[in-house]
PDB file of C-alpha atoms in Angstrom:
ATOM      1  CA  UNK G 241      55.542  42.008 195.297  1.00  0.00           C
ATOM      2  CA  UNK G 242      57.814  41.433 192.326  1.00  0.00           C
ATOM      3  CA  UNK G 243      60.826  43.726 192.372  1.00  0.00           C
ATOM      4  CA  UNK G 244      60.670  46.446 189.725  1.00  0.00           C
ATOM      5  CA  UNK G 245      56.847  46.374 189.629  1.00  0.00           C
ATOM      6  CA  UNK G 246      55.183  48.379 192.397  1.00  0.00           C
ATOM      7  CA  UNK G 247      51.605  48.306 191.039  1.00  0.00           C
ATOM      8  CA  UNK G 248      49.511  50.483 188.789  1.00  0.00           C
ATOM      9  CA  UNK G 249      49.624  53.495 191.087  1.00  0.00           C
ATOM     10  CA  UNK G 250      53.356  53.801 191.200  1.00  0.00           C
ATOM     11  CA  UNK G 251      55.221  56.840 189.669  1.00  0.00           C
ATOM     12  CA  UNK G 252      56.024  55.107 186.418  1.00  0.00           C
ATOM     13  CA  UNK G 253      52.311  55.159 185.658  1.00  0.00           C
ATOM     14  CA  UNK G 254      52.174  58.943 185.983  1.00  0.00           C
ATOM     15  CA  UNK G 255      52.827  59.332 182.265  1.00  0.00           C
ATOM     16  CA  UNK G 256      49.547  60.780 180.953  1.00  0.00           C
ATOM     17  CA  UNK G 257      50.150  59.140 177.616  1.00  0.00           C
ATOM     18  CA  UNK G 258      51.061  55.734 178.964  1.00  0.00           C
ATOM     19  CA  UNK G 259      47.809  54.303 177.702  1.00  0.00           C
ATOM     20  CA  UNK G 260      49.105  54.793 174.141  1.00  0.00           C
ATOM     21  CA  UNK G 261      51.829  52.167 174.562  1.00  0.00           C
ATOM     22  CA  UNK G 262      51.553  48.414 174.980  1.00  0.00           C
ATOM     23  CA  UNK G 263      53.473  48.287 178.273  1.00  0.00           C
ATOM     24  CA  UNK G 264      51.318  51.106 179.673  1.00  0.00           C
ATOM     25  CA  UNK G 265      48.173  49.252 178.764  1.00  0.00           C
ATOM     26  CA  UNK G 266      49.595  46.079 180.326  1.00  0.00           C
ATOM     27  CA  UNK G 267      50.040  48.040 183.539  1.00  0.00           C
ATOM     28  CA  UNK G 268      46.432  49.183 183.441  1.00  0.00           C
ATOM     29  CA  UNK G 269      46.927  52.757 182.167  1.00  0.00           C
ATOM     30  CA  UNK G 270      43.639  54.350 181.122  1.00  0.00           C
ATOM     31  CA  UNK G 271      43.002  57.284 178.817  1.00  0.00           C
ATOM     32  CA  UNK G 272      42.142  60.459 180.701  1.00  0.00           C
ATOM     33  CA  UNK G 273      38.517  61.578 180.743  1.00  0.00           C
ATOM     34  CA  UNK G 274      39.140  65.288 181.259  1.00  0.00           C
ATOM     35  CA  UNK G 275      39.272  65.186 185.024  1.00  0.00           C
ATOM     36  CA  UNK G 276      43.016  65.851 185.133  1.00  0.00           C
ATOM     37  CA  UNK G 277      43.079  69.126 183.235  1.00  0.00           C
ATOM     38  CA  UNK G 278      43.224  67.565 179.768  1.00  0.00           C
ATOM     39  CA  UNK G 279      40.868  68.848 177.110  1.00  0.00           C
ATOM     40  CA  UNK G 280      38.087  66.585 176.008  1.00  0.00           C
ATOM     41  CA  UNK G 281      39.585  66.507 172.544  1.00  0.00           C
ATOM     42  CA  UNK G 282      42.328  64.291 173.982  1.00  0.00           C
ATOM     43  CA  UNK G 283      39.725  61.543 174.177  1.00  0.00           C
ATOM     44  CA  UNK G 284      39.768  61.429 170.396  1.00  0.00           C
ATOM     45  CA  UNK G 285      43.395  60.322 170.319  1.00  0.00           C
ATOM     46  CA  UNK G 286      43.686  56.678 169.387  1.00  0.00           C
ATOM     47  CA  UNK G 287      46.501  54.286 169.934  1.00  0.00           C
ATOM     48  CA  UNK G 288      48.844  53.804 167.037  1.00  0.00           C
ATOM     49  CA  UNK G 289      47.358  51.503 164.408  1.00  0.00           C
ATOM     50  CA  UNK G 290      43.714  51.803 165.503  1.00  0.00           C
ATOM     51  CA  UNK G 291      42.662  54.741 163.303  1.00  0.00           C
ATOM     52  CA  UNK G 292      40.331  53.633 160.555  1.00  0.00           C
ATOM     53  CA  UNK G 293      40.126  55.095 157.044  1.00  0.00           C
ATOM     54  CA  UNK G 294      37.782  54.471 154.199  1.00  0.00           C
ATOM     55  CA  UNK G 295      34.024  54.679 153.808  1.00  0.00           C
ATOM     56  CA  UNK G 296      33.146  55.611 157.419  1.00  0.00           C
ATOM     57  CA  UNK G 297      35.520  58.610 157.275  1.00  0.00           C
ATOM     58  CA  UNK G 298      34.176  59.707 153.896  1.00  0.00           C
ATOM     59  CA  UNK G 299      30.658  59.557 155.297  1.00  0.00           C
ATOM     60  CA  UNK G 300      31.774  61.642 158.281  1.00  0.00           C
ATOM     61  CA  UNK G 301      33.347  64.239 155.993  1.00  0.00           C
ATOM     62  CA  UNK G 302      30.230  64.531 153.889  1.00  0.00           C
ATOM     63  CA  UNK G 303      28.125  64.951 157.058  1.00  0.00           C
ATOM     64  CA  UNK G 304      30.431  67.695 158.297  1.00  0.00           C
ATOM     65  CA  UNK G 305      30.531  69.341 154.882  1.00  0.00           C
ATOM     66  CA  UNK G 306      26.731  69.669 154.889  1.00  0.00           C
ATOM     67  CA  UNK G 307      26.779  71.414 158.227  1.00  0.00           C
ATOM     68  CA  UNK G 308      25.468  68.452 160.294  1.00  0.00           C
ATOM     69  CA  UNK G 309      27.356  67.640 163.422  1.00  0.00           C
ATOM     70  CA  UNK G 310      28.692  64.111 163.637  1.00  0.00           C
ATOM     71  CA  UNK G 311      27.320  62.117 166.574  1.00  0.00           C
ATOM     72  CA  UNK G 312      29.820  62.320 169.430  1.00  0.00           C
ATOM     73  CA  UNK G 313      29.942  58.625 170.098  1.00  0.00           C
ATOM     74  CA  UNK G 314      32.621  57.489 172.446  1.00  0.00           C
ATOM     75  CA  UNK G 315      33.453  53.858 171.863  1.00  0.00           C
ATOM     76  CA  UNK G 316      35.088  51.541 174.232  1.00  0.00           C
ATOM     77  CA  UNK G 317      38.813  51.695 174.632  1.00  0.00           C
ATOM     78  CA  UNK G 318      40.571  50.089 171.726  1.00  0.00           C
ATOM     79  CA  UNK G 319      37.408  49.967 169.559  1.00  0.00           C
ATOM     80  CA  UNK G 320      37.250  52.018 166.362  1.00  0.00           C
ATOM     81  CA  UNK G 321      34.630  54.731 166.175  1.00  0.00           C
ATOM     82  CA  UNK G 322      32.679  54.355 162.939  1.00  0.00           C
ATOM     83  CA  UNK G 323      31.797  58.058 162.870  1.00  0.00           C
ATOM     84  CA  UNK G 324      35.268  59.382 163.629  1.00  0.00           C
ATOM     85  CA  UNK G 325      37.306  61.013 160.886  1.00  0.00           C
ATOM     86  CA  UNK G 326      40.899  62.166 161.024  1.00  0.00           C
ATOM     87  CA  UNK G 327      41.354  65.935 161.245  1.00  0.00           C
ATOM     88  CA  UNK G 328      43.252  66.081 157.963  1.00  0.00           C
ATOM     89  CA  UNK G 329      40.150  64.738 156.126  1.00  0.00           C
ATOM     90  CA  UNK G 330      37.987  67.702 157.144  1.00  0.00           C
ATOM     91  CA  UNK G 331      37.724  70.661 154.759  1.00  0.00           C
ATOM     92  CA  UNK G 332      40.541  73.125 155.441  1.00  0.00           C
ATOM     93  CA  UNK G 333      42.548  70.438 157.279  1.00  0.00           C
ATOM     94  CA  UNK G 334      46.257  69.851 156.863  1.00  0.00           C
ATOM     95  CA  UNK G 335      45.945  66.614 154.915  1.00  0.00           C
ATOM     96  CA  UNK G 336      46.022  66.035 151.206  1.00  0.00           C
ATOM     97  CA  UNK G 337      43.186  63.414 150.920  1.00  0.00           C
ATOM     98  CA  UNK G 338      41.326  63.071 147.652  1.00  0.00           C
ATOM     99  CA  UNK G 339      37.980  63.933 149.280  1.00  0.00           C
ATOM    100  CA  UNK G 340      39.275  67.169 150.820  1.00  0.00           C
ATOM    101  CA  UNK G 341      40.816  68.182 147.494  1.00  0.00           C
ATOM    102  CA  UNK G 342      37.538  67.665 145.680  1.00  0.00           C
ATOM    103  CA  UNK G 343      35.623  69.696 148.256  1.00  0.00           C
ATOM    104  CA  UNK G 344      38.196  72.474 148.096  1.00  0.00           C
ATOM    105  CA  UNK G 345      38.054  72.514 144.310  1.00  0.00           C
ATOM    106  CA  UNK G 346      34.280  73.090 144.502  1.00  0.00           C
ATOM    107  CA  UNK G 347      34.691  75.936 146.986  1.00  0.00           C
ATOM    108  CA  UNK G 348      33.304  74.009 149.972  1.00  0.00           C
ATOM    109  CA  UNK G 349      34.567  73.845 153.550  1.00  0.00           C
ATOM    110  CA  UNK G 350      37.025  76.797 153.265  1.00  0.00           C
ATOM    111  CA  UNK G 351      39.802  74.628 151.723  1.00  0.00           C
ATOM    112  CA  UNK G 352      42.770  76.098 149.848  1.00  0.00           C
ATOM    113  CA  UNK G 353      42.586  76.767 146.140  1.00  0.00           C
ATOM    114  CA  UNK G 354      45.466  76.067 143.752  1.00  0.00           C
ATOM    115  CA  UNK G 355      47.487  78.862 142.119  1.00  0.00           C
ATOM    116  CA  UNK G 356      45.803  80.757 139.329  1.00  0.00           C
ATOM    117  CA  UNK G 357      48.194  79.645 136.589  1.00  0.00           C
ATOM    118  CA  UNK G 358      46.096  81.192 133.855  1.00  0.00           C
ATOM    119  CA  UNK G 359      46.264  84.584 135.518  1.00  0.00           C
ATOM    120  CA  UNK G 360      50.040  84.248 136.029  1.00  0.00           C
ATOM    121  CA  UNK G 361      50.531  83.329 132.379  1.00  0.00           C
ATOM    122  CA  UNK G 362      48.488  86.312 131.201  1.00  0.00           C
ATOM    123  CA  UNK G 363      50.477  88.588 133.515  1.00  0.00           C
ATOM    124  CA  UNK G 364      53.811  87.253 132.219  1.00  0.00           C
ATOM    125  CA  UNK G 365      52.727  87.742 128.596  1.00  0.00           C
ATOM    126  CA  UNK G 366      51.666  91.303 129.392  1.00  0.00           C
ATOM    127  CA  UNK G 367      55.052  92.058 130.980  1.00  0.00           C
ATOM    128  CA  UNK G 368      56.949  90.658 127.985  1.00  0.00           C
ATOM    129  CA  UNK G 369      54.781  92.664 125.587  1.00  0.00           C
ATOM    130  CA  UNK G 370      55.417  95.840 127.574  1.00  0.00           C
ATOM    131  CA  UNK G 371      59.191  95.235 127.503  1.00  0.00           C
ATOM    132  CA  UNK G 372      59.167  94.624 123.730  1.00  0.00           C
ATOM    133  CA  UNK G 373      57.146  97.774 123.113  1.00  0.00           C
ATOM    134  CA  UNK G 374      59.521  99.777 125.319  1.00  0.00           C
ATOM    135  CA  UNK G 375      62.579  98.513 123.425  1.00  0.00           C
ATOM    136  CA  UNK G 376      60.948  99.321 120.070  1.00  0.00           C
ATOM    137  CA  UNK G 377      60.122 102.844 121.214  1.00  0.00           C
ATOM    138  CA  UNK G 378      63.678 103.348 122.508  1.00  0.00           C
ATOM    139  CA  UNK G 379      65.205 102.155 119.227  1.00  0.00           C
ATOM    140  CA  UNK G 380      62.901 104.385 117.214  1.00  0.00           C
ATOM    141  CA  UNK G 381      63.784 107.377 119.356  1.00  0.00           C
ATOM    142  CA  UNK G 382      67.494 106.610 119.059  1.00  0.00           C
ATOM    143  CA  UNK G 383      67.240 106.379 115.270  1.00  0.00           C
ATOM    144  CA  UNK G 384      65.451 109.696 115.138  1.00  0.00           C
ATOM    145  CA  UNK G 385      68.170 111.303 117.256  1.00  0.00           C
ATOM    146  CA  UNK G 386      70.879 109.860 115.014  1.00  0.00           C
ATOM    147  CA  UNK G 387      69.188 111.235 111.927  1.00  0.00           C
ATOM    148  CA  UNK G 388      68.894 114.618 113.552  1.00  0.00           C
ATOM    149  CA  UNK G 389      72.542 114.564 114.532  1.00  0.00           C
ATOM    150  CA  UNK G 390      73.521 113.651 110.984  1.00  0.00           C
ATOM    151  CA  UNK G 391      71.496 116.570 109.600  1.00  0.00           C
ATOM    152  CA  UNK G 392      73.132 118.945 112.028  1.00  0.00           C
ATOM    153  CA  UNK G 393      76.586 117.681 111.194  1.00  0.00           C
ATOM    154  CA  UNK G 394      75.843 117.970 107.498  1.00  0.00           C
ATOM    155  CA  UNK G 395      74.568 121.501 107.973  1.00  0.00           C
ATOM    156  CA  UNK G 396      77.672 122.594 109.852  1.00  0.00           C
ATOM    157  CA  UNK G 397      80.059 124.098 107.288  1.00  0.00           C
ATOM    158  CA  UNK G 398      83.007 123.584 109.623  1.00  0.00           C
ATOM    159  CA  UNK G 399      82.209 119.873 110.009  1.00  0.00           C
ATOM    160  CA  UNK G 400      81.804 119.485 106.253  1.00  0.00           C
ATOM    161  CA  UNK G 401      85.182 121.078 105.627  1.00  0.00           C
ATOM    162  CA  UNK G 402      86.901 118.897 108.211  1.00  0.00           C
ATOM    163  CA  UNK G 403      85.506 115.760 106.559  1.00  0.00           C
ATOM    164  CA  UNK G 404      86.553 116.669 103.041  1.00  0.00           C
ATOM    165  CA  UNK G 405      89.717 118.686 103.593  1.00  0.00           C
ATOM    166  CA  UNK G 406      92.084 115.858 104.517  1.00  0.00           C
ATOM    167  CA  UNK G 407      91.427 113.636 101.458  1.00  0.00           C
ATOM    168  CA  UNK G 408      91.549 116.682  99.211  1.00  0.00           C
ATOM    169  CA  UNK G 409      94.792 117.773 100.822  1.00  0.00           C
ATOM    170  CA  UNK G 410      96.299 114.337 100.254  1.00  0.00           C
ATOM    171  CA  UNK G 411      95.237 114.342  96.628  1.00  0.00           C
ATOM    172  CA  UNK G 412      96.495 117.880  96.270  1.00  0.00           C
ATOM    173  CA  UNK G 413      99.840 116.954  97.810  1.00  0.00           C
ATOM    174  CA  UNK G 414     100.224 114.098  95.344  1.00  0.00           C
ATOM    175  CA  UNK G 415      99.339 116.381  92.443  1.00  0.00           C
ATOM    176  CA  UNK G 416     101.787 119.002  93.667  1.00  0.00           C
ATOM    177  CA  UNK G 417     104.541 116.403  93.830  1.00  0.00           C
ATOM    178  CA  UNK G 418     103.873 115.552  90.189  1.00  0.00           C
ATOM    179  CA  UNK G 419     103.819 119.244  89.269  1.00  0.00           C
ATOM    180  CA  UNK G 420     106.994 119.984  91.215  1.00  0.00           C
ATOM    181  CA  UNK G 421     108.924 117.535  89.041  1.00  0.00           C
ATOM    182  CA  UNK G 422     109.951 119.847  86.251  1.00  0.00           C
ATOM    183  CA  UNK G 423     109.425 119.630  82.532  1.00  0.00           C
ATOM    184  CA  UNK G 424     110.748 121.934  79.802  1.00  0.00           C
ATOM    185  CA  UNK G 425     110.531 122.659  76.112  1.00  0.00           C
ATOM    186  CA  UNK G 426     113.739 121.638  74.396  1.00  0.00           C
ATOM    187  CA  UNK G 427     114.218 125.161  72.992  1.00  0.00           C
ATOM    188  CA  UNK G 428     114.950 126.363  76.574  1.00  0.00           C
ATOM    189  CA  UNK G 429     117.880 123.947  77.008  1.00  0.00           C
ATOM    190  CA  UNK G 430     121.506 125.060  76.820  1.00  0.00           C
ATOM    191  CA  UNK G 431     122.661 124.253  73.300  1.00  0.00           C
ATOM    192  CA  UNK G 432     126.207 123.623  72.146  1.00  0.00           C
ATOM    193  CA  UNK G 433     127.565 125.441  69.046  1.00  0.00           C
ATOM    194  CA  UNK G 434     125.934 124.244  65.840  1.00  0.00           C
ATOM    195  CA  UNK G 435     122.778 123.106  67.586  1.00  0.00           C
ATOM    196  CA  UNK G 436     119.814 125.392  66.893  1.00  0.00           C
ATOM    197  CA  UNK G 437     116.010 125.624  66.907  1.00  0.00           C
ATOM    198  CA  UNK G 438     113.448 125.418  64.152  1.00  0.00           C
ATOM    199  CA  UNK G 439     109.690 125.158  63.658  1.00  0.00           C
ATOM    200  CA  UNK G 440     109.205 124.239  59.993  1.00  0.00           C
ATOM    201  CA  UNK G 441     108.349 120.551  60.719  1.00  0.00           C
ATOM    202  CA  UNK G 442     104.799 120.145  61.985  1.00  0.00           C
ATOM    203  CA  UNK G 443     103.890 117.977  64.936  1.00  0.00           C
ATOM    204  CA  UNK G 444     106.103 119.402  67.688  1.00  0.00           C
ATOM    205  CA  UNK G 445     104.185 119.949  70.949  1.00  0.00           C
ATOM    206  CA  UNK G 446     106.521 122.557  72.410  1.00  0.00           C
ATOM    207  CA  UNK G 447     105.340 126.129  72.688  1.00  0.00           C
ATOM    208  CA  UNK G 448     105.022 127.580  69.177  1.00  0.00           C
ATOM    209  CA  UNK G 449     105.962 124.231  67.636  1.00  0.00           C
ATOM    210  CA  UNK G 450     109.625 125.069  68.190  1.00  0.00           C
ATOM    211  CA  UNK G 451     112.092 122.154  68.430  1.00  0.00           C
ATOM    212  CA  UNK G 452     115.896 121.650  68.623  1.00  0.00           C
ATOM    213  CA  UNK G 453     117.717 120.533  65.470  1.00  0.00           C
ATOM    214  CA  UNK G 454     121.287 120.244  64.169  1.00  0.00           C
ATOM    215  CA  UNK G 455     122.190 117.494  66.656  1.00  0.00           C
ATOM    216  CA  UNK G 456     123.516 115.165  63.929  1.00  0.00           C
ATOM    217  CA  UNK G 457     127.231 115.942  64.463  1.00  0.00           C
ATOM    218  CA  UNK G 458     129.798 114.502  66.873  1.00  0.00           C
ATOM    219  CA  UNK G 459     130.284 116.802  69.881  1.00  0.00           C
ATOM    220  CA  UNK G 460     126.761 118.234  69.787  1.00  0.00           C
ATOM    221  CA  UNK G 461     125.147 118.609  73.224  1.00  0.00           C
ATOM    222  CA  UNK G 462     121.909 119.737  74.838  1.00  0.00           C
ATOM    223  CA  UNK G 463     122.005 120.345  78.624  1.00  0.00           C
ATOM    224  CA  UNK G 464     119.121 120.647  81.087  1.00  0.00           C
ATOM    225  CA  UNK G 465     119.836 122.106  84.532  1.00  0.00           C
ATOM    226  CA  UNK G 466     117.213 120.719  86.903  1.00  0.00           C
ATOM    227  CA  UNK G 467     116.556 122.673  90.111  1.00  0.00           C
ATOM    228  CA  UNK G 468     114.437 121.858  93.165  1.00  0.00           C
ATOM    229  CA  UNK G 469     114.798 118.086  93.463  1.00  0.00           C
ATOM    230  CA  UNK G 470     113.547 117.614  97.028  1.00  0.00           C
ATOM    231  CA  UNK G 471     114.537 113.987  97.489  1.00  0.00           C
ATOM    232  CA  UNK G 472     117.451 112.006  96.129  1.00  0.00           C
ATOM    233  CA  UNK G 473     116.511 108.863  94.274  1.00  0.00           C
ATOM    234  CA  UNK G 474     115.632 107.282  90.978  1.00  0.00           C
ATOM    235  CA  UNK G 475     113.496 109.234  88.512  1.00  0.00           C
ATOM    236  CA  UNK G 476     112.291 108.719  84.968  1.00  0.00           C
ATOM    237  CA  UNK G 477     113.580 111.031  82.246  1.00  0.00           C
ATOM    238  CA  UNK G 478     110.981 111.396  79.485  1.00  0.00           C
ATOM    239  CA  UNK G 479     112.175 112.702  76.070  1.00  0.00           C
ATOM    240  CA  UNK G 480     109.912 113.560  73.137  1.00  0.00           C
ATOM    241  CA  UNK G 481     111.901 113.382  69.879  1.00  0.00           C
ATOM    242  CA  UNK G 482     111.466 113.327  66.121  1.00  0.00           C
ATOM    243  CA  UNK G 483     113.249 111.107  63.578  1.00  0.00           C
ATOM    244  CA  UNK G 484     112.992 110.697  59.796  1.00  0.00           C
ATOM    245  CA  UNK G 485     111.853 107.077  60.037  1.00  0.00           C
ATOM    246  CA  UNK G 486     115.281 105.709  61.164  1.00  0.00           C
ATOM    247  CA  UNK G 487     116.612 104.690  64.614  1.00  0.00           C
ATOM    248  CA  UNK G 488     118.682 107.118  66.688  1.00  0.00           C
ATOM    249  CA  UNK G 489     120.471 107.231  70.063  1.00  0.00           C
ATOM    250  CA  UNK G 490     122.593 109.561  72.215  1.00  0.00           C
ATOM    251  CA  UNK G 491     124.934 109.400  75.177  1.00  0.00           C
ATOM    252  CA  UNK G 492     123.174 110.209  78.496  1.00  0.00           C
ATOM    253  CA  UNK G 493     125.261 112.100  81.059  1.00  0.00           C
ATOM    254  CA  UNK G 494     123.938 112.737  84.630  1.00  0.00           C
ATOM    255  CA  UNK G 495     125.835 115.237  86.803  1.00  0.00           C
ATOM    256  CA  UNK G 496     128.939 114.795  84.577  1.00  0.00           C
ATOM    257  CA  UNK G 497     128.842 110.985  84.636  1.00  0.00           C
ATOM    258  CA  UNK G 498     128.014 109.146  81.420  1.00  0.00           C
ATOM    259  CA  UNK G 499     125.474 106.357  81.585  1.00  0.00           C
ATOM    260  CA  UNK G 500     126.565 102.900  80.572  1.00  0.00           C
ATOM    261  CA  UNK G 501     123.635 102.696  78.190  1.00  0.00           C
ATOM    262  CA  UNK G 502     122.748 105.292  75.562  1.00  0.00           C
ATOM    263  CA  UNK G 503     119.290 106.828  75.375  1.00  0.00           C
ATOM    264  CA  UNK G 504     117.442 104.677  72.837  1.00  0.00           C
ATOM    265  CA  UNK G 505     115.404 106.671  70.265  1.00  0.00           C
ATOM    266  CA  UNK G 506     114.300 103.935  67.903  1.00  0.00           C
ATOM    267  CA  UNK G 507     111.581 104.143  65.267  1.00  0.00           C
ATOM    268  CA  UNK G 508     109.076 102.519  67.644  1.00  0.00           C
ATOM    269  CA  UNK G 509     106.132 103.733  65.590  1.00  0.00           C
ATOM    270  CA  UNK G 510     107.471 102.306  62.309  1.00  0.00           C
ATOM    271  CA  UNK G 511     107.047 105.618  60.570  1.00  0.00           C
ATOM    272  CA  UNK G 512     108.085 105.959  56.934  1.00  0.00           C
ATOM    273  CA  UNK G 513     111.720 106.810  56.271  1.00  0.00           C
ATOM    274  CA  UNK G 514     112.341 110.459  55.470  1.00  0.00           C
ATOM    275  CA  UNK G 515     108.991 111.620  56.954  1.00  0.00           C
ATOM    276  CA  UNK G 516     109.923 113.925  59.874  1.00  0.00           C
ATOM    277  CA  UNK G 517     106.380 115.106  60.466  1.00  0.00           C
ATOM    278  CA  UNK G 518     105.151 111.595  61.295  1.00  0.00           C
ATOM    279  CA  UNK G 519     108.275 110.667  63.220  1.00  0.00           C
ATOM    280  CA  UNK G 520     107.464 112.318  66.601  1.00  0.00           C
ATOM    281  CA  UNK G 521     107.698 109.710  69.397  1.00  0.00           C
ATOM    282  CA  UNK G 522     108.579 109.387  73.099  1.00  0.00           C
ATOM    283  CA  UNK G 523     111.255 107.416  74.971  1.00  0.00           C
ATOM    284  CA  UNK G 524     112.438 107.257  78.583  1.00  0.00           C
ATOM    285  CA  UNK G 525     115.345 106.191  80.794  1.00  0.00           C
ATOM    286  CA  UNK G 526     115.888 105.860  84.552  1.00  0.00           C
ATOM    287  CA  UNK G 527     118.261 108.406  86.066  1.00  0.00           C
ATOM    288  CA  UNK G 528     119.610 108.777  89.614  1.00  0.00           C
ATOM    289  CA  UNK G 529     119.379 112.343  90.870  1.00  0.00           C
ATOM    290  CA  UNK G 530     120.600 114.000  94.058  1.00  0.00           C
ATOM    291  CA  UNK G 531     118.683 116.413  96.244  1.00  0.00           C
ATOM    292  CA  UNK G 532     118.841 119.977  94.946  1.00  0.00           C
ATOM    293  CA  UNK G 533     120.324 120.835  91.515  1.00  0.00           C
ATOM    294  CA  UNK G 534     121.217 118.266  88.843  1.00  0.00           C
ATOM    295  CA  UNK G 535     122.426 118.433  85.223  1.00  0.00           C
ATOM    296  CA  UNK G 536     121.086 116.136  82.529  1.00  0.00           C
ATOM    297  CA  UNK G 537     122.942 116.094  79.216  1.00  0.00           C
ATOM    298  CA  UNK G 538     122.458 114.387  75.873  1.00  0.00           C
ATOM    299  CA  UNK G 539     125.607 114.229  73.741  1.00  0.00           C
ATOM    300  CA  UNK G 540     126.359 112.972  70.268  1.00  0.00           C
ATOM    301  CA  UNK G 541     129.580 110.997  70.680  1.00  0.00           C
ATOM    302  CA  UNK G 542     131.431 108.612  68.439  1.00  0.00           C
ATOM    303  CA  UNK G 543     129.247 105.607  67.696  1.00  0.00           C
ATOM    304  CA  UNK G 544     125.966 107.389  68.302  1.00  0.00           C
ATOM    305  CA  UNK G 545     123.343 107.806  65.579  1.00  0.00           C
ATOM    306  CA  UNK G 546     122.345 111.413  66.048  1.00  0.00           C
ATOM    307  CA  UNK G 547     119.933 112.245  63.182  1.00  0.00           C
ATOM    308  CA  UNK G 548     117.236 113.397  65.659  1.00  0.00           C
ATOM    309  CA  UNK G 549     115.319 116.498  66.780  1.00  0.00           C
ATOM    310  CA  UNK G 550     114.209 117.248  70.382  1.00  0.00           C
ATOM    311  CA  UNK G 551     110.779 118.526  71.406  1.00  0.00           C
ATOM    312  CA  UNK G 552     110.284 118.304  75.208  1.00  0.00           C
ATOM    313  CA  UNK G 553     111.988 116.937  78.365  1.00  0.00           C
ATOM    314  CA  UNK G 554     110.329 116.054  81.676  1.00  0.00           C
ATOM    315  CA  UNK G 555     110.825 114.074  84.882  1.00  0.00           C
ATOM    316  CA  UNK G 556     108.413 111.699  86.632  1.00  0.00           C
ATOM    317  CA  UNK G 557     108.567 109.115  89.359  1.00  0.00           C
ATOM    318  CA  UNK G 558     109.298 105.483  88.533  1.00  0.00           C
TER     319      UNK G 558
END
């Protein structure tokens, strides 16, 4: 005996699947016939490379699909069985052959059917439509609630007052600031000797048409004591005056300090000379005032042209 080869009945031949390999076949291994506890279906196993596909299998599948049993022919070892078909070619099998797919598509053999894509698409469209409708309903409801809330707020007198009070208060504060800056008729000013009041010339806007006259002499003064200035700063002094169609000016004194520039009372309107009634005009000058009480004085000094009458004085912001 050759060493390493003890015959066909030695333990290395005990492999029940030895007949599937070339060396097992060379050693005489035979496929089991069911006498060793193997199921008869094992007899259908073929060595690698001997399974046949094509027309015979298709014929076998059609025979099985029509309910006719294929003839259980057992060929000789190593010979292909013309009526044998691979399990995956039968309807409902695990394979993906073209024949099985066609049979499954026609509802035969219990094969699997593909996913119902049309049904899924219809379901998805229905879900999207439901979501859109829900959002539209929610937005409509929200708008209705907002409108209702607006009506309630508008109907609440307290809410209405709170919305309008602050702007009105601001406007009122601004108006009060303008009103708090004083203005006077010239007849109420403190007049120096020789300066007097009159009302025979028309056009004066002071109460009763009364104005200050007699200022056309050196040393003449009119003094305005201003009370209640809440904030120190620059203000505008407005003076309404009348002239007989000729230019005039006067020295401006603030809190005892003379201004470097006289108050200019020119004939801005170009009124005719000698016509006092048409000569009423307005001029202004910036003055620096302190908080509290201030004195504003107009004086006729040397070099001034003082042929002028005074109607009204007032202060405003720059």
